Amino acid sequence: MPDLKHHIDTNKLPKHIAIIMDGNGRWAKSRNRPRVFGHANGVKAVRQVTEACAELGVSYLTLYAFSKENWNRPSREVNALMSLLVKTLSKEIKTLSDNDIRLQAIGDICQLPQETHEALKDGIEQTKHHRRMTLILALNYSSRAEILNAQKKIAIDIAEGKLNILDLTESVFSKYLDTADYPDPELMIRTSGEQRISNYLLWQMAYTELYFTDQFWPDFSKENLYEAIIDYQMRERRFGKTSEQITAL
């Protein structure tokens, strides 16, 4: 694949990229290896994509690392994933710090195994002052659960007189979500050929550009990322307006 980086218009970068890192298991299966082998090799892609986004000037990168539905997988795979997360966080925090990258998380992280939860909290604490880019891990995450929890918080605030129901707008609702401190993603990338969003950032991706690739996640490289961003930059984002209205702006 040719070097695509110089074809990217840095003035039209997506501020926030979200990724569904799919295909680790199938990548491993194609090599007659256990699924956990694919997850371990997917770490390299995480590192490459994170570094590439920071180098380009992307402000936010959200990675779908573990969904609530993933607990339904074989316990051996789940335990291996949690162990891998602890090892990866311990190993990569220095890299994040060296590159001025802040680590954050969304999802029901309190329900993660204690060792995993502690490693995540430690990484967040160590990188909290970094400003070059924010890396957000979606862990034990479900968008439907997130929206439902937001509704519960809103109901409580209305009952306690902290919020007038007539003041409830889309903007106010967004402040009750896990992503309250982050802009909505402008580009979502899913690897492995699957073309669905799997309960991921449903509210936030109302106008996100979707990009699907057949590449399995362990094989996803910086060049693949550049290709996705170039594809994004070739699209016309209208947000309900006509092409003529966008051109006139």
Short mmCIF file of C-alpha atoms in Angstrom, two decimals:
data_model
loop_
_atom_site.label_atom_id
_atom_site.label_comp_id
_atom_site.label_asym_id
_atom_site.label_seq_id
_atom_site.Cartn_x
_atom_site.Cartn_y
_atom_site.Cartn_z
CA MET A 1 0.00 0.00 0.00
CA PRO A 2 1.45 3.41 -0.95
CA ASP A 3 2.18 6.06 1.67
CA LEU A 4 -1.15 7.84 2.07
CA LYS A 5 -0.32 10.18 4.90
CA HIS A 6 0.63 13.08 2.64
CA HIS A 7 -2.80 12.88 0.95
CA ILE A 8 -4.58 13.78 4.19
CA ASP A 9 -5.85 17.34 4.58
CA THR A 10 -4.92 18.16 8.17
CA ASN A 11 -7.40 21.05 8.11
CA LYS A 12 -10.28 18.59 7.62
CA LEU A 13 -9.36 15.95 10.17
CA PRO A 14 -12.15 14.29 12.15
CA LYS A 15 -11.80 15.63 15.68
CA HIS A 16 -13.04 12.35 17.14
CA ILE A 17 -12.60 8.86 15.65
CA ALA A 18 -14.38 5.82 17.10
CA ILE A 19 -13.29 2.28 16.23
CA ILE A 20 -14.84 -1.16 16.63
CA MET A 21 -11.79 -3.42 16.78
CA ASP A 22 -13.28 -6.56 15.27
CA GLY A 23 -11.80 -9.76 13.84
CA ASN A 24 -9.21 -10.81 16.43
CA GLY A 25 -10.74 -14.26 16.85
CA ARG A 26 -11.12 -14.95 13.14
CA TRP A 27 -7.59 -13.71 12.50
CA ALA A 28 -6.31 -16.25 15.03
CA LYS A 29 -8.53 -19.03 13.70
CA SER A 30 -7.16 -18.52 10.18
CA ARG A 31 -3.74 -19.29 11.66
CA ASN A 32 -4.99 -22.30 13.63
CA ARG A 33 -4.37 -20.49 16.90
CA PRO A 34 -6.70 -19.84 19.88
CA ARG A 35 -8.81 -16.68 19.89
CA VAL A 36 -6.76 -15.14 22.70
CA PHE A 37 -3.76 -15.19 20.34
CA GLY A 38 -5.68 -12.78 18.11
CA HIS A 39 -6.50 -10.46 20.99
CA ALA A 40 -2.85 -10.36 22.03
CA ASN A 41 -1.78 -9.47 18.48
CA GLY A 42 -4.47 -6.80 18.27
CA VAL A 43 -2.50 -4.75 20.82
CA LYS A 44 0.00 -3.86 18.10
CA ALA A 45 -2.78 -2.32 16.01
CA VAL A 46 -4.00 -0.35 19.03
CA ARG A 47 -0.52 1.10 19.47
CA GLN A 48 -0.11 1.95 15.78
CA VAL A 49 -3.50 3.60 15.42
CA THR A 50 -3.16 5.56 18.66
CA GLU A 51 0.25 6.89 17.65
CA ALA A 52 -0.96 7.71 14.14
CA CYS A 53 -3.99 9.64 15.40
CA ALA A 54 -1.83 11.63 17.82
CA GLU A 55 0.72 12.40 15.10
CA LEU A 56 -1.98 13.64 12.72
CA GLY A 57 -3.68 15.84 15.30
CA VAL A 58 -6.86 13.87 16.02
CA SER A 59 -8.12 15.05 19.42
CA TYR A 60 -10.14 12.03 20.56
CA LEU A 61 -9.91 8.32 19.79
CA THR A 62 -12.47 5.89 21.27
CA LEU A 63 -11.82 2.15 21.06
CA TYR A 64 -14.58 -0.41 21.69
CA ALA A 65 -12.53 -2.76 23.85
CA PHE A 66 -15.16 -4.84 25.66
CA SER A 67 -18.95 -4.73 25.53
CA LYS A 68 -21.44 -5.85 28.16
CA GLU A 69 -22.47 -8.56 25.71
CA ASN A 70 -18.89 -9.90 25.65
CA TRP A 71 -19.40 -11.42 29.10
CA ASN A 72 -21.39 -14.10 27.25
CA ARG A 73 -18.22 -15.40 25.60
CA PRO A 74 -16.40 -18.47 26.99
CA SER A 75 -15.01 -17.69 30.46
CA ARG A 76 -11.50 -18.67 29.35
CA GLU A 77 -11.54 -15.99 26.66
CA VAL A 78 -13.04 -13.35 28.98
CA ASN A 79 -10.44 -14.05 31.68
CA ALA A 80 -7.66 -13.88 29.11
CA LEU A 81 -8.99 -10.55 27.83
CA MET A 82 -9.09 -9.06 31.33
CA SER A 83 -5.55 -10.31 32.03
CA LEU A 84 -4.35 -8.92 28.70
CA LEU A 85 -5.89 -5.55 29.49
CA VAL A 86 -4.02 -5.36 32.80
CA LYS A 87 -0.71 -6.26 31.15
CA THR A 88 -1.26 -3.86 28.26
CA LEU A 89 -2.16 -0.95 30.52
CA SER A 90 0.90 -1.56 32.68
CA LYS A 91 3.14 -1.74 29.62
CA GLU A 92 1.69 1.10 27.56
CA ILE A 93 1.16 3.84 30.16
CA LYS A 94 4.73 5.08 29.70
CA THR A 95 4.16 5.26 25.93
CA LEU A 96 0.99 7.26 26.46
CA SER A 97 2.80 9.61 28.83
CA ASP A 98 5.76 10.03 26.46
CA ASN A 99 3.30 11.03 23.72
CA ASP A 100 1.24 13.35 25.97
CA ILE A 101 -1.89 11.17 25.57
CA ARG A 102 -4.60 11.15 28.23
CA LEU A 103 -6.37 7.86 29.02
CA GLN A 104 -10.09 7.84 29.81
CA ALA A 105 -12.84 5.20 29.92
CA ILE A 106 -16.57 4.92 29.36
CA GLY A 107 -18.86 2.10 30.42
CA ASP A 108 -19.67 0.36 33.68
CA ILE A 109 -16.03 0.06 34.71
CA CYS A 110 -16.86 -0.52 38.39
CA GLN A 111 -18.12 -3.98 37.43
CA LEU A 112 -14.78 -5.00 35.91
CA PRO A 113 -12.59 -7.47 37.85
CA GLN A 114 -10.77 -5.66 40.65
CA GLU A 115 -7.30 -6.04 39.15
CA THR A 116 -8.50 -4.74 35.79
CA HIS A 117 -10.38 -1.87 37.41
CA GLU A 118 -7.35 -0.85 39.49
CA ALA A 119 -5.01 -0.96 36.47
CA LEU A 120 -7.44 1.21 34.51
CA LYS A 121 -7.85 3.75 37.33
CA ASP A 122 -4.07 3.91 37.74
CA GLY A 123 -3.59 4.60 34.03
CA ILE A 124 -6.24 7.31 34.07
CA GLU A 125 -4.64 8.94 37.10
CA GLN A 126 -1.10 8.84 35.68
CA THR A 127 -2.12 10.46 32.38
CA LYS A 128 -4.80 12.90 33.57
CA HIS A 129 -2.74 16.02 32.83
CA HIS A 130 -1.83 15.08 29.24
CA ARG A 131 -3.41 17.17 26.49
CA ARG A 132 -2.16 16.12 23.03
CA MET A 133 -4.92 13.55 22.55
CA THR A 134 -7.51 11.69 24.63
CA LEU A 135 -7.68 7.90 24.24
CA ILE A 136 -11.04 6.59 25.47
CA LEU A 137 -11.56 2.89 26.14
CA ALA A 138 -15.16 1.65 25.98
CA LEU A 139 -15.07 -1.14 28.59
CA ASN A 140 -18.04 -3.13 29.85
CA TYR A 141 -19.92 -0.69 27.63
CA SER A 142 -23.45 -0.83 26.25
CA SER A 143 -24.98 2.18 24.52
CA ARG A 144 -28.51 1.11 25.43
CA ALA A 145 -27.48 0.78 29.08
CA GLU A 146 -25.79 4.19 28.87
CA ILE A 147 -28.96 5.82 27.50
CA LEU A 148 -31.14 4.07 30.08
CA ASN A 149 -28.84 5.20 32.90
CA ALA A 150 -29.00 8.76 31.58
CA GLN A 151 -32.79 8.63 31.66
CA LYS A 152 -32.72 7.41 35.26
CA LYS A 153 -30.40 10.27 36.28
CA ILE A 154 -32.66 12.76 34.54
CA ALA A 155 -35.76 11.33 36.28
CA ILE A 156 -34.03 11.69 39.66
CA ASP A 157 -32.97 15.29 38.94
CA ILE A 158 -36.51 16.18 37.85
CA ALA A 159 -37.98 14.57 40.98
CA GLU A 160 -35.52 16.47 43.18
CA GLY A 161 -36.25 19.77 41.42
CA LYS A 162 -32.76 20.06 39.92
CA LEU A 163 -34.08 19.94 36.36
CA ASN A 164 -37.28 21.26 34.79
CA ILE A 165 -38.62 18.76 32.28
CA LEU A 166 -39.38 21.65 29.91
CA ASP A 167 -35.66 22.46 29.86
CA LEU A 168 -34.75 18.96 28.66
CA THR A 169 -33.12 19.27 25.22
CA GLU A 170 -30.79 17.08 23.18
CA SER A 171 -27.87 19.12 24.49
CA VAL A 172 -28.96 18.69 28.11
CA PHE A 173 -29.59 14.95 27.59
CA SER A 174 -26.07 14.53 26.18
CA LYS A 175 -24.62 15.85 29.43
CA TYR A 176 -26.03 12.82 31.26
CA LEU A 177 -24.18 10.36 29.02
CA ASP A 178 -20.77 8.78 29.69
CA THR A 179 -19.41 10.90 26.84
CA ALA A 180 -20.55 14.24 28.30
CA ASP A 181 -16.99 15.62 28.17
CA TYR A 182 -16.27 14.55 24.59
CA PRO A 183 -17.54 15.65 21.16
CA ASP A 184 -19.54 13.18 19.09
CA PRO A 185 -17.38 11.05 16.77
CA GLU A 186 -17.22 12.23 13.18
CA LEU A 187 -15.80 8.98 11.83
CA MET A 188 -16.46 5.40 12.96
CA ILE A 189 -14.28 2.58 11.64
CA ARG A 190 -15.18 -1.11 11.95
CA THR A 191 -12.77 -3.82 10.89
CA SER A 192 -13.37 -7.46 9.82
CA GLY A 193 -16.08 -6.91 7.19
CA GLU A 194 -19.05 -6.73 9.58
CA GLN A 195 -21.36 -3.82 8.80
CA ARG A 196 -23.18 -2.98 12.02
CA ILE A 197 -22.50 -0.77 15.04
CA SER A 198 -23.18 -3.36 17.77
CA ASN A 199 -24.71 -1.22 20.52
CA TYR A 200 -21.87 1.31 20.28
CA LEU A 201 -22.40 5.06 20.82
CA LEU A 202 -25.94 4.93 19.41
CA TRP A 203 -26.89 8.45 20.51
CA GLN A 204 -23.50 9.95 19.67
CA MET A 205 -23.28 8.51 16.14
CA ALA A 206 -26.46 10.11 14.77
CA TYR A 207 -24.39 11.91 12.09
CA THR A 208 -21.14 9.97 12.20
CA GLU A 209 -19.62 8.81 8.92
CA LEU A 210 -19.31 5.01 8.93
CA TYR A 211 -16.36 3.20 7.36
CA PHE A 212 -16.21 -0.59 7.07
CA THR A 213 -13.15 -2.58 6.02
CA ASP A 214 -12.57 -6.31 5.52
CA GLN A 215 -9.21 -6.04 7.30
CA PHE A 216 -9.05 -7.99 10.56
CA TRP A 217 -8.04 -5.80 13.50
CA PRO A 218 -4.55 -7.34 14.10
CA ASP A 219 -3.68 -6.44 10.48
CA PHE A 220 -5.03 -2.89 10.66
CA SER A 221 -2.13 -0.49 10.18
CA LYS A 222 -1.42 3.22 10.05
CA GLU A 223 -1.88 3.12 6.28
CA ASN A 224 -5.32 1.57 6.74
CA LEU A 225 -6.20 4.39 9.10
CA TYR A 226 -5.01 6.98 6.60
CA GLU A 227 -7.15 5.31 3.93
CA ALA A 228 -10.23 5.59 6.15
CA ILE A 229 -9.56 9.26 6.90
CA ILE A 230 -9.07 10.06 3.20
CA ASP A 231 -12.37 8.33 2.43
CA TYR A 232 -14.02 10.42 5.17
CA GLN A 233 -12.57 13.64 3.74
CA MET A 234 -14.04 12.86 0.31
CA ARG A 235 -17.58 12.72 1.69
CA GLU A 236 -20.01 15.60 1.83
CA ARG A 237 -21.40 16.02 5.34
CA ARG A 238 -24.77 17.76 5.04
CA PHE A 239 -26.47 17.28 8.43
CA GLY A 240 -29.91 17.40 6.81
CA LYS A 241 -29.12 20.29 4.46
CA THR A 242 -28.84 20.19 0.66
CA SER A 243 -25.57 20.12 -1.25
CA GLU A 244 -26.28 23.64 -2.49
CA GLN A 245 -26.63 24.94 1.05
CA ILE A 246 -23.34 23.35 2.09
CA THR A 247 -21.56 24.77 -0.98
CA ALA A 248 -22.89 28.26 -0.20
CA LEU A 249 -21.39 28.26 3.29
#
